[in-house]
Coordinates of C-alpha atoms in Angstrom, one line a residue:
M12 CA 63.5 101.4 80.8
P13 CA 64.7 98.7 83.3
N14 CA 68.4 99.0 83.9
T15 CA 70.7 96.0 84.6
S16 CA 72.8 96.5 87.7
P17 CA 76.5 97.4 87.2
E18 CA 77.4 94.3 89.2
L19 CA 75.6 91.9 86.8
L20 CA 77.1 93.7 83.7
K21 CA 80.5 93.3 85.2
E22 CA 79.9 89.7 85.9
A23 CA 78.8 89.0 82.3
F24 CA 81.2 91.2 80.3
I25 CA 84.3 92.1 82.4
D26 CA 84.9 89.2 84.8
P27 CA 85.5 86.7 82.0
I28 CA 88.3 88.8 80.4
R29 CA 91.5 86.9 80.4
F30 CA 93.7 88.6 77.7
A31 CA 94.2 92.2 76.6
L32 CA 95.8 93.2 73.3
V33 CA 97.1 96.8 73.2
V34 CA 97.7 98.3 69.7
D35 CA 99.2 101.7 69.4
D36 CA 101.8 103.0 66.8
D37 CA 103.3 105.1 69.6
F38 CA 104.1 102.0 71.7
P39 CA 107.2 99.8 71.4
T40 CA 106.9 96.0 71.1
Y41 CA 108.4 93.7 73.6
S42 CA 111.3 92.9 71.3
Q43 CA 112.0 96.6 70.7
M44 CA 112.0 97.2 74.4
A45 CA 114.4 94.4 74.8
R46 CA 116.7 96.0 72.2
Q47 CA 116.1 99.4 73.9
E48 CA 114.7 100.9 70.7
L49 CA 112.7 103.5 72.5
D50 CA 113.6 106.8 71.0
R51 CA 110.4 107.6 69.2
Y52 CA 108.0 105.5 71.4
D53 CA 105.8 106.5 74.3
S54 CA 107.3 103.7 76.5
V55 CA 106.0 105.3 79.7
R56 CA 102.3 105.1 78.7
A57 CA 102.9 101.6 77.2
E58 CA 104.3 100.4 80.5
S59 CA 101.4 101.9 82.5
L60 CA 98.9 100.2 80.2
F61 CA 100.8 96.9 80.6
D62 CA 100.9 97.2 84.4
F63 CA 97.2 98.1 84.5
C64 CA 96.3 95.0 82.5
R65 CA 98.4 92.7 84.7
A66 CA 96.9 94.3 87.8
Q67 CA 93.5 93.0 86.6
G68 CA 95.0 89.5 86.3
W69 CA 94.9 89.7 82.5
L70 CA 97.6 88.4 80.2
C71 CA 98.7 91.3 78.0
D72 CA 100.4 91.8 74.6
V73 CA 101.5 95.2 73.3
D74 CA 102.1 96.0 69.6
N75 CA 102.3 98.9 67.2
A76 CA 101.0 97.4 64.0
V77 CA 97.4 97.1 63.1
R78 CA 98.0 93.8 61.2
V79 CA 98.6 92.2 64.6
A80 CA 95.0 92.9 65.6
E81 CA 93.7 91.8 62.2
K82 CA 95.7 88.6 62.3
F83 CA 94.7 87.8 65.8
E84 CA 91.0 88.2 65.0
R85 CA 91.4 86.1 61.8
D86 CA 93.5 83.3 63.2
K87 CA 92.9 83.2 67.0
H88 CA 89.7 85.2 67.4
L89 CA 89.3 88.0 69.8
N90 CA 86.2 87.0 71.8
Q91 CA 84.3 87.8 74.9
S92 CA 87.2 86.7 77.2
D93 CA 89.5 89.2 75.4
L94 CA 89.8 93.0 75.4
L95 CA 91.3 95.1 72.6
I96 CA 92.8 98.5 73.6
L97 CA 93.1 100.3 70.3
D98 CA 94.6 103.7 69.3
F99 CA 92.5 105.6 66.8
H100 CA 95.4 106.7 64.6
L101 CA 97.7 103.9 63.7
E102 CA 99.8 105.2 60.9
S103 CA 102.8 107.3 61.9
D104 CA 103.1 108.8 58.5
K105 CA 99.4 109.8 58.5
P106 CA 98.8 110.9 62.1
E107 CA 95.3 112.2 61.4
D108 CA 94.1 109.2 59.4
P109 CA 91.9 106.7 61.3
T110 CA 91.4 104.3 58.3
R111 CA 93.4 101.4 59.7
A112 CA 91.7 101.5 63.2
L113 CA 88.2 101.9 61.6
G114 CA 89.0 98.9 59.4
V115 CA 89.8 96.8 62.4
L116 CA 86.5 97.8 64.1
Q117 CA 84.5 97.0 60.9
S118 CA 86.1 93.5 60.9
L119 CA 85.3 93.0 64.6
A120 CA 81.7 94.1 64.2
A121 CA 81.3 91.5 61.4
S122 CA 83.0 88.7 63.2
D123 CA 81.4 85.6 64.8
H124 CA 82.7 86.6 68.3
F125 CA 81.6 89.3 70.7
N126 CA 84.4 91.9 71.0
L127 CA 85.0 94.5 73.7
V128 CA 87.2 97.4 72.6
V129 CA 88.5 100.5 74.4
I130 CA 89.5 103.1 71.9
Y131 CA 92.2 104.9 73.8
T132 CA 93.0 108.1 71.8
A133 CA 94.1 111.7 71.9
A134 CA 91.6 112.7 69.3
P135 CA 88.3 114.4 70.4
S136 CA 85.9 111.8 71.6
L137 CA 83.0 113.3 69.7
D138 CA 84.8 113.1 66.4
V139 CA 85.9 109.5 67.1
A140 CA 82.3 108.4 68.0
R141 CA 81.0 110.0 64.7
D142 CA 83.6 108.3 62.5
V143 CA 83.1 104.9 64.2
A144 CA 79.3 105.1 64.1
Y145 CA 79.2 106.0 60.4
S146 CA 81.9 103.5 59.3
L147 CA 79.9 100.7 61.0
G148 CA 76.8 101.6 59.1
G149 CA 75.2 104.2 61.4
G150 CA 72.8 106.8 60.1
V151 CA 69.2 107.3 59.0
K152 CA 68.3 104.9 56.1
V153 CA 67.1 106.6 52.9
S154 CA 65.2 104.7 50.1
N155 CA 66.8 104.6 46.7
E156 CA 63.8 106.6 45.3
D157 CA 64.2 109.4 47.9
A158 CA 68.0 109.4 47.4
D159 CA 67.5 109.9 43.6
N160 CA 65.0 112.7 44.2
V161 CA 67.3 114.5 46.7
S162 CA 70.2 114.2 44.3
E163 CA 68.1 115.7 41.5
F164 CA 67.1 118.6 43.8
I165 CA 70.7 119.3 44.9
D166 CA 71.9 119.2 41.3
S167 CA 69.4 121.9 40.4
L168 CA 70.7 124.3 43.1
D169 CA 73.2 127.1 42.5
P170 CA 76.5 126.1 44.3
D171 CA 76.3 129.1 46.6
A172 CA 72.7 128.1 47.6
Y173 CA 73.8 124.6 48.4
E174 CA 76.7 125.9 50.4
R175 CA 74.4 128.0 52.5
I176 CA 72.3 124.9 53.2
V177 CA 75.3 122.8 54.2
D178 CA 76.5 125.6 56.5
C179 CA 73.3 125.0 58.6
V180 CA 74.4 121.5 59.5
N181 CA 75.5 121.6 63.2
A182 CA 76.9 118.9 65.5
E183 CA 73.5 117.9 67.0
I184 CA 72.0 117.4 63.5
M185 CA 74.9 115.1 62.7
Q186 CA 74.6 113.2 66.0
N187 CA 70.8 112.7 65.5
F188 CA 71.5 111.4 62.0
L189 CA 74.1 108.9 63.2
A190 CA 71.8 107.8 66.0
S191 CA 69.0 107.2 63.5
K192 CA 66.8 109.9 65.1
R193 CA 64.4 112.3 63.4
P194 CA 65.5 115.9 63.0
N195 CA 64.6 118.0 66.1
A196 CA 64.7 121.7 67.0
S197 CA 68.4 121.8 66.2
A198 CA 67.5 121.4 62.5
Q199 CA 65.2 124.4 62.3
E200 CA 67.6 126.6 60.4
L201 CA 68.5 123.8 58.0
I202 CA 64.8 123.0 57.4
K203 CA 64.2 126.7 56.8
A204 CA 67.0 126.9 54.2
L205 CA 65.7 123.8 52.4
R206 CA 62.2 125.2 52.2
E207 CA 63.6 128.5 50.9
A208 CA 65.2 126.4 48.1
D209 CA 61.8 125.1 47.2
I210 CA 62.4 121.4 48.2
D211 CA 59.4 119.1 48.2
G212 CA 58.2 119.0 51.8
G213 CA 58.1 115.2 51.8
L214 CA 61.8 115.0 51.1
I215 CA 63.1 117.2 53.9
G216 CA 64.0 114.3 56.2
S217 CA 65.8 112.4 53.4
A218 CA 67.6 115.6 52.3
I219 CA 69.0 116.1 55.8
A220 CA 70.2 112.5 55.9
C221 CA 71.8 112.7 52.4
I222 CA 73.6 115.9 53.3
C223 CA 74.9 114.3 56.5
M224 CA 76.0 111.3 54.5
E225 CA 78.0 113.4 52.1
Q226 CA 79.8 115.2 54.9
M227 CA 80.8 111.9 56.5
K228 CA 81.9 110.5 53.1
E229 CA 84.2 113.5 52.7
K230 CA 85.9 112.6 56.0
L231 CA 86.4 108.9 55.6
S232 CA 88.4 107.0 53.0
P233 CA 86.6 105.3 50.0
V234 CA 87.7 101.8 51.3
L235 CA 85.8 102.4 54.6
I236 CA 82.7 103.6 52.7
Q237 CA 82.9 100.5 50.5
Q238 CA 83.2 98.2 53.5
R239 CA 80.4 100.0 55.4
N240 CA 77.4 97.8 56.3
G241 CA 74.5 100.1 55.2
S242 CA 71.9 97.8 56.8
A243 CA 73.6 97.7 60.2
N244 CA 71.8 98.4 63.4
V245 CA 74.1 100.9 65.1
E246 CA 73.6 102.2 68.6
V247 CA 75.7 105.2 69.7
S248 CA 76.0 107.5 72.7
F249 CA 77.2 111.1 72.3
S250 CA 76.5 111.9 75.9
A251 CA 78.8 114.5 77.4
D252 CA 77.9 113.2 80.9
G253 CA 79.5 109.8 80.4
P254 CA 81.9 107.9 78.1
M255 CA 80.9 107.9 74.5
W256 CA 80.4 104.4 73.0
V257 CA 79.3 102.7 69.8
T258 CA 77.9 99.2 69.3
E259 CA 77.0 97.2 66.2
G260 CA 76.9 93.5 65.5
N261 CA 79.5 91.7 67.7
L262 CA 81.3 94.9 68.7
F263 CA 81.0 97.2 71.7
A264 CA 83.5 100.1 71.8
V265 CA 84.0 102.8 74.4
I266 CA 86.1 105.9 73.7
V267 CA 88.5 107.0 76.4
N268 CA 90.8 110.0 76.0
K269 CA 94.5 109.5 76.5
E270 CA 94.7 112.6 78.7
E271 CA 92.9 110.6 81.4
P272 CA 95.0 108.3 83.6
V273 CA 95.2 104.6 82.6
G274 CA 93.4 103.6 85.8
V275 CA 90.1 105.0 84.6
L276 CA 89.8 102.5 81.6
L277 CA 87.9 99.9 83.5
E278 CA 85.5 102.4 85.1
R279 CA 84.8 104.0 81.8
L280 CA 84.1 100.6 80.3
K281 CA 81.7 99.8 83.2
S282 CA 79.9 103.1 82.8
A283 CA 79.5 102.7 79.1
L284 CA 78.0 99.2 79.6
V285 CA 75.5 100.6 82.0
S286 CA 74.6 103.4 79.5
W287 CA 74.1 100.8 76.8
N288 CA 71.8 98.6 78.9
P289 CA 71.9 95.5 76.7
S290 CA 69.0 93.0 76.5
P291 CA 68.9 90.5 79.5
L292 CA 68.9 87.7 76.9
K293 CA 72.2 88.9 75.5
L294 CA 73.6 89.0 79.0
M295 CA 72.4 85.5 79.7
M296 CA 74.0 84.1 76.5
I297 CA 77.3 85.8 77.2
Q298 CA 77.4 84.8 80.8
A299 CA 76.5 81.2 80.0
R300 CA 79.2 81.0 77.4
A301 CA 81.7 82.2 79.9
A302 CA 80.5 79.7 82.5
L303 CA 80.8 76.9 80.0
E304 CA 84.4 77.9 79.3
K305 CA 85.2 78.0 82.9
A306 CA 83.6 74.6 83.7
G307 CA 86.6 72.7 82.4
T308 CA 87.2 69.2 81.3
T309 CA 86.2 67.7 84.7
V310 CA 82.6 68.5 83.8
D311 CA 83.2 67.1 80.3
L312 CA 84.1 63.7 81.9
K313 CA 80.9 63.8 83.9
V314 CA 78.8 64.5 80.8
L315 CA 80.4 61.7 78.9
D316 CA 79.4 59.2 81.6
T317 CA 80.7 55.6 81.4
P318 CA 82.3 53.8 78.5
R319 CA 79.2 51.6 78.3
R320 CA 76.9 54.7 77.8
Q321 CA 79.4 56.2 75.3
A322 CA 79.3 52.9 73.3
G323 CA 75.5 53.1 73.1
W324 CA 75.6 56.7 71.9
L325 CA 78.2 55.9 69.3
L326 CA 76.2 52.8 68.1
R327 CA 73.2 55.0 67.2
I328 CA 75.5 57.0 64.9
L329 CA 77.4 54.0 63.4
A330 CA 74.2 52.1 62.7
A331 CA 72.7 54.9 60.6
T332 CA 71.6 53.6 57.1
D333 CA 72.7 56.8 55.2
L334 CA 74.5 60.1 55.5
N335 CA 71.4 62.1 56.3
E336 CA 70.4 59.8 59.1
R337 CA 73.9 59.9 60.5
K338 CA 73.9 63.7 60.5
R339 CA 70.5 63.7 62.2
H340 CA 71.8 61.3 65.0
I341 CA 74.9 63.4 65.5
H342 CA 72.8 66.5 65.8
E343 CA 70.6 64.8 68.4
L344 CA 73.7 63.6 70.3
Y345 CA 75.2 67.1 70.5
G346 CA 71.9 68.4 71.8
R347 CA 71.8 65.8 74.5
L348 CA 75.5 66.4 75.4
F349 CA 75.0 70.1 75.7
E350 CA 71.8 69.6 77.7
R351 CA 73.8 67.4 80.2
L352 CA 76.6 70.0 80.2
I353 CA 74.2 72.8 81.1
K354 CA 72.9 70.8 84.1
H355 CA 76.3 70.8 85.6
I356 CA 76.5 74.6 85.6
D357 CA 72.9 75.2 86.5
D358 CA 73.6 77.0 89.8
V359 CA 75.9 79.5 88.0
V360 CA 73.7 80.3 84.9
I361 CA 70.3 80.0 86.5
G362 CA 71.4 82.0 89.5
F363 CA 72.6 84.8 87.2
G364 CA 69.4 84.7 85.2
S365 CA 67.3 84.9 88.3
K366 CA 69.2 88.0 89.5
L367 CA 68.5 89.7 86.2
F368 CA 64.7 89.6 86.7
E369 CA 64.3 89.8 90.5
N370 CA 63.4 93.5 90.6
S371 CA 61.1 93.6 87.6
E372 CA 57.7 95.2 88.2
G373 CA 54.6 96.3 86.4
S374 CA 53.1 94.8 83.3
P375 CA 55.1 91.7 82.1
A376 CA 54.5 92.6 78.4
K377 CA 55.6 96.3 78.9
T378 CA 58.7 95.3 80.9
A379 CA 59.6 92.7 78.2
R380 CA 59.2 95.3 75.5
D381 CA 61.4 97.8 77.4
M382 CA 64.1 95.2 78.2
A383 CA 64.3 94.0 74.5
K384 CA 64.2 97.7 73.3
A385 CA 61.3 96.5 71.1
T386 CA 60.0 100.1 70.5
G387 CA 56.6 100.2 68.9
V388 CA 55.9 96.5 69.2
L389 CA 52.3 95.8 70.3
D390 CA 51.4 93.5 73.2
E391 CA 49.8 91.0 70.9
D392 CA 53.0 90.8 68.8
I393 CA 55.0 90.0 72.0
Y394 CA 52.5 87.3 73.0
H395 CA 52.6 85.9 69.5
A396 CA 56.4 85.8 69.6
L397 CA 56.2 83.9 72.9
N398 CA 53.8 81.3 71.5
E399 CA 56.0 80.9 68.4
H400 CA 58.9 80.1 70.7
L401 CA 56.8 77.7 72.8
C402 CA 55.4 75.7 69.8
S403 CA 58.1 75.4 67.1
D404 CA 61.6 75.8 65.8
S405 CA 63.0 76.3 62.2
Y406 CA 63.6 73.2 60.2
T407 CA 65.5 73.7 57.0
D408 CA 67.4 70.4 56.4
G409 CA 66.7 66.8 57.3
V410 CA 63.9 64.3 56.5
I411 CA 60.2 64.8 56.9
T412 CA 59.1 63.9 60.3
T413 CA 56.2 64.3 62.8
G414 CA 55.4 67.9 63.3
V415 CA 57.0 69.5 60.2
V416 CA 54.8 72.4 59.0
F417 CA 55.2 73.0 55.3
R418 CA 53.5 74.9 52.5
C419 CA 53.3 75.3 48.7
K420 CA 52.1 78.1 46.5
R421 CA 49.3 77.5 43.9
D422 CA 47.5 80.2 42.0
D423 CA 49.3 82.9 44.1
K424 CA 47.9 81.4 47.2
F425 CA 49.7 79.4 49.9
S426 CA 48.4 76.0 51.2
Y427 CA 49.7 74.7 54.5
W428 CA 50.1 71.2 56.0
L429 CA 51.3 69.5 59.2
C430 CA 53.0 66.1 58.9
A431 CA 50.9 63.7 61.1
S432 CA 52.7 60.4 60.4
P433 CA 54.6 58.7 63.3
A434 CA 58.3 59.6 63.1
C435 CA 59.2 55.9 63.3
D436 CA 57.3 55.2 60.1
L437 CA 59.3 57.9 58.3
V438 CA 62.8 56.6 59.1
V439 CA 64.7 55.7 55.9
G440 CA 64.5 51.9 55.3
Q441 CA 61.3 51.4 57.3
N442 CA 58.1 50.0 55.7
S443 CA 59.9 48.6 52.7
N444 CA 57.1 46.1 51.9
G445 CA 53.6 46.5 50.6
W446 CA 52.3 49.9 49.4
D447 CA 55.3 51.8 50.9
G448 CA 57.7 49.5 49.1
D449 CA 55.8 49.7 45.8
L450 CA 55.9 53.6 45.9
H451 CA 59.6 53.9 46.7
P452 CA 61.4 56.4 46.4
Y453 CA 58.1 58.2 47.0
R454 CA 57.0 58.2 50.6
P455 CA 53.3 58.4 51.6
I456 CA 52.6 60.6 54.6
N457 CA 49.5 61.5 56.5
A458 CA 49.1 65.3 56.7
V459 CA 46.7 67.8 58.2
R460 CA 45.6 70.6 56.0
L461 CA 46.0 73.8 58.0
T462 CA 43.9 76.9 57.7
P463 CA 45.3 80.4 57.9
V464 CA 43.1 82.5 60.1
G465 CA 42.8 86.2 61.0
G466 CA 41.8 87.8 64.3
I467 CA 45.2 87.2 65.9
R468 CA 44.1 88.8 69.1
K469 CA 41.2 86.5 69.7
R470 CA 43.3 83.5 68.8
L471 CA 45.9 84.5 71.3
E472 CA 43.2 84.9 74.0
S473 CA 42.2 81.2 73.3
A474 CA 45.8 80.0 72.8
T475 CA 45.5 77.4 75.6
H476 CA 42.8 75.6 73.7
G477 CA 45.6 74.1 71.7
R478 CA 43.9 74.3 68.2
D479 CA 46.3 76.8 66.6
I480 CA 50.0 77.0 65.5
F481 CA 51.7 80.3 65.9
L482 CA 54.5 81.1 63.4
H483 CA 56.3 84.1 61.9
V484 CA 56.7 83.7 58.1
D485 CA 57.9 86.2 55.5
G486 CA 58.1 88.9 58.2
E487 CA 54.4 88.4 59.2
A488 CA 52.7 86.9 62.2
L489 CA 50.7 83.8 61.1
V490 CA 48.1 81.7 62.9
L491 CA 47.3 78.3 61.4
E492 CA 44.2 76.5 62.6
V493 CA 44.8 72.7 63.0
A494 CA 41.2 71.7 64.0
D495 CA 38.0 73.5 63.0
S496 CA 36.9 75.6 66.0
T497 CA 33.3 74.4 65.6
T498 CA 33.5 70.7 64.7
R499 CA 37.0 70.1 66.2
Q500 CA 37.7 68.1 63.1
M501 CA 41.0 68.0 61.2
K502 CA 41.3 68.0 57.4
M503 CA 43.2 64.8 56.8
E504 CA 45.1 64.1 53.5
T505 CA 47.6 61.7 52.1
L506 CA 50.6 63.2 50.3
L507 CA 53.4 61.4 48.4
L508 CA 56.9 62.9 48.9
A509 CA 59.8 62.4 46.5
D510 CA 63.2 61.1 47.5
G511 CA 62.0 59.7 50.7
G512 CA 60.9 63.1 52.0
V513 CA 64.4 64.6 52.2
I514 CA 64.4 68.3 52.9
S515 CA 67.3 70.4 51.6
S516 CA 67.5 74.2 52.2
S517 CA 63.8 74.1 53.3
S518 CA 62.7 72.6 49.9
F519 CA 61.3 69.2 48.9
S520 CA 59.0 67.9 46.2
G521 CA 56.0 65.6 46.1
L522 CA 52.5 64.9 44.9
I523 CA 49.1 65.9 46.3
I524 CA 45.8 64.2 45.3
G525 CA 43.5 66.7 43.8
L526 CA 41.4 67.7 40.8
D527 CA 43.2 68.2 37.5
D528 CA 42.3 70.8 34.8
D529 CA 39.5 68.5 33.7
K530 CA 38.1 68.3 37.2
K531 CA 39.1 64.7 37.5
P532 CA 41.0 63.2 40.5
G533 CA 44.7 62.8 39.9
V534 CA 48.1 63.5 41.4
I535 CA 49.6 67.0 41.1
P536 CA 53.4 67.5 41.4
L537 CA 54.4 70.4 43.6
M538 CA 57.4 72.0 45.3
F539 CA 57.0 72.4 49.1
Q540 CA 58.8 74.6 51.6
S541 CA 59.4 73.6 55.2
I542 CA 58.6 76.5 57.5
A543 CA 58.8 75.0 61.0
L544 CA 59.1 71.9 63.1
L545 CA 56.8 71.7 66.1
R546 CA 58.3 70.9 69.4
S547 CA 57.8 67.2 70.3
D548 CA 55.1 67.8 72.8
Y549 CA 53.0 69.7 70.4
A550 CA 53.7 67.4 67.5
N551 CA 52.8 64.3 69.5
K552 CA 49.6 66.0 70.7
F553 CA 48.4 66.6 67.1
L554 CA 49.6 63.2 66.0
A555 CA 47.5 61.5 68.7
E556 CA 44.4 63.7 67.9
S557 CA 44.7 62.9 64.2
G558 CA 44.8 59.1 65.1
Y559 CA 41.6 59.5 67.1
Q560 CA 39.9 61.3 64.2
R561 CA 40.9 58.6 61.7
A562 CA 39.2 56.1 64.1
R563 CA 35.9 58.1 63.9
I564 CA 34.4 56.7 67.1
G565 CA 30.7 57.5 67.4
V566 CA 29.8 57.6 63.7
D567 CA 26.5 55.9 64.3
F568 CA 25.2 58.7 66.6
V569 CA 22.2 60.6 65.1
P570 CA 22.1 64.4 65.7
I571 CA 18.7 66.1 66.3
P572 CA 17.9 68.6 63.5
K573 CA 18.6 72.2 64.7
E574 CA 15.1 73.4 63.6
A575 CA 13.2 70.4 65.1
G576 CA 10.0 71.5 66.9
Q577 CA 9.0 70.5 70.4
A578 CA 6.7 67.5 70.9
G579 CA 3.1 68.4 71.5

């Protein structure tokens, strides 16, 4: 698998750090140090950590109460420019209980901000890594049905027989379980014991997972088990050759033993990041966010341009005819402002991105799969994902506009359409006279009926023909044909949308023209679901093509019959 250089990992994750919060119940606070209340505290180690942080150019705060970390995250937010150095046992009256520290880590993993944590502890690193991984949701997932069957099997066992089975669980089995790996040779004795107990062969993997779960539940408090995210995607390293680390959600935590000198913390953090080898896209996002923070208000002034330009931008928002239109204009303005902002830091972010990919070799699809850790994903799935990205975005709220792809379900079958009306005709308040005015609040739109097609590989091979839309809906890759591959014709329809075509939480309602139960033409009310919005270039391409088709140039041409004979 391609590895990102340590220098680029440092640039993305470590260089932006500005503040370090140290939390350890053995450390005195600043106020306690000032009052010389140092009798029970490890002031020497606290001072060495403080000096270490300041030597890196970081601001630093030291405290001995876990509520400080919890409050900081809740009110001020630990984020990528902060580092938390956390002791694993934070309750002096319960020196072996990691509940408070694990609770902090659960909160950080679920937060909206990326968090770097060094767990600086005297506890064995292996035990710490296991507890952290499981509390964050690590472990092989077991279906409810399998869990019930395993429970029934265990209940049927003699207690001594079950104890003999549990005794076969060793450290490697537990580590494989927490890393979501299948049982390997280390589980041979356990598998043998399960078979001797007459377990159903198809339940062996689930039984091993359930037994490991029970052992972890016995170690951790009920409150941690309750807060555990069972659907989490946890990565963990138990390697004895490097620092152990755990990552899930917005948390990356490396475990460092207190017996090691304070000066190794940064090196351990760097080594752990190299071992993790995160996706280049994650690195790009994190580095770009840091670059934006560093850009400062001078760049903001350049982005905002002159008062004359600002007045024009504000006028578009103030002249909106309703709240939805105003929200849409504000959304567009933010997009433009951030686009202009990015241009002022192009050299920093584009230069960083270029360095990430300069040594990539071999098949692009294979390299992309390895970089993204997309194990088991086929090449055609990757190309489909690329074409999804190139042609569309999600669109859940707003007003119907050019390029919205939507669907409805009738008789257990989905029908799909593409809005092919000009966006200017769909603005609220436009076309208030004539037919449009008579139909208000219904809004007529021109739509292209789309055809779901199979043979995704062949469609990808001809993707540049521009006849298909590539989407991912309900967890499945979908290809929708816009124009028939033989006739090049679109299936044009007129639909009437309720409430001016306002889309809320992907839903809107309207009428289609079709045959009723008596096989007579009529209008049929339906609920629609917006599933995508084509990027403007694609939307305008299909809008133009639909306009040509409505013109029907060349309708007087006469085709020769396919079976016509040759003249004698």
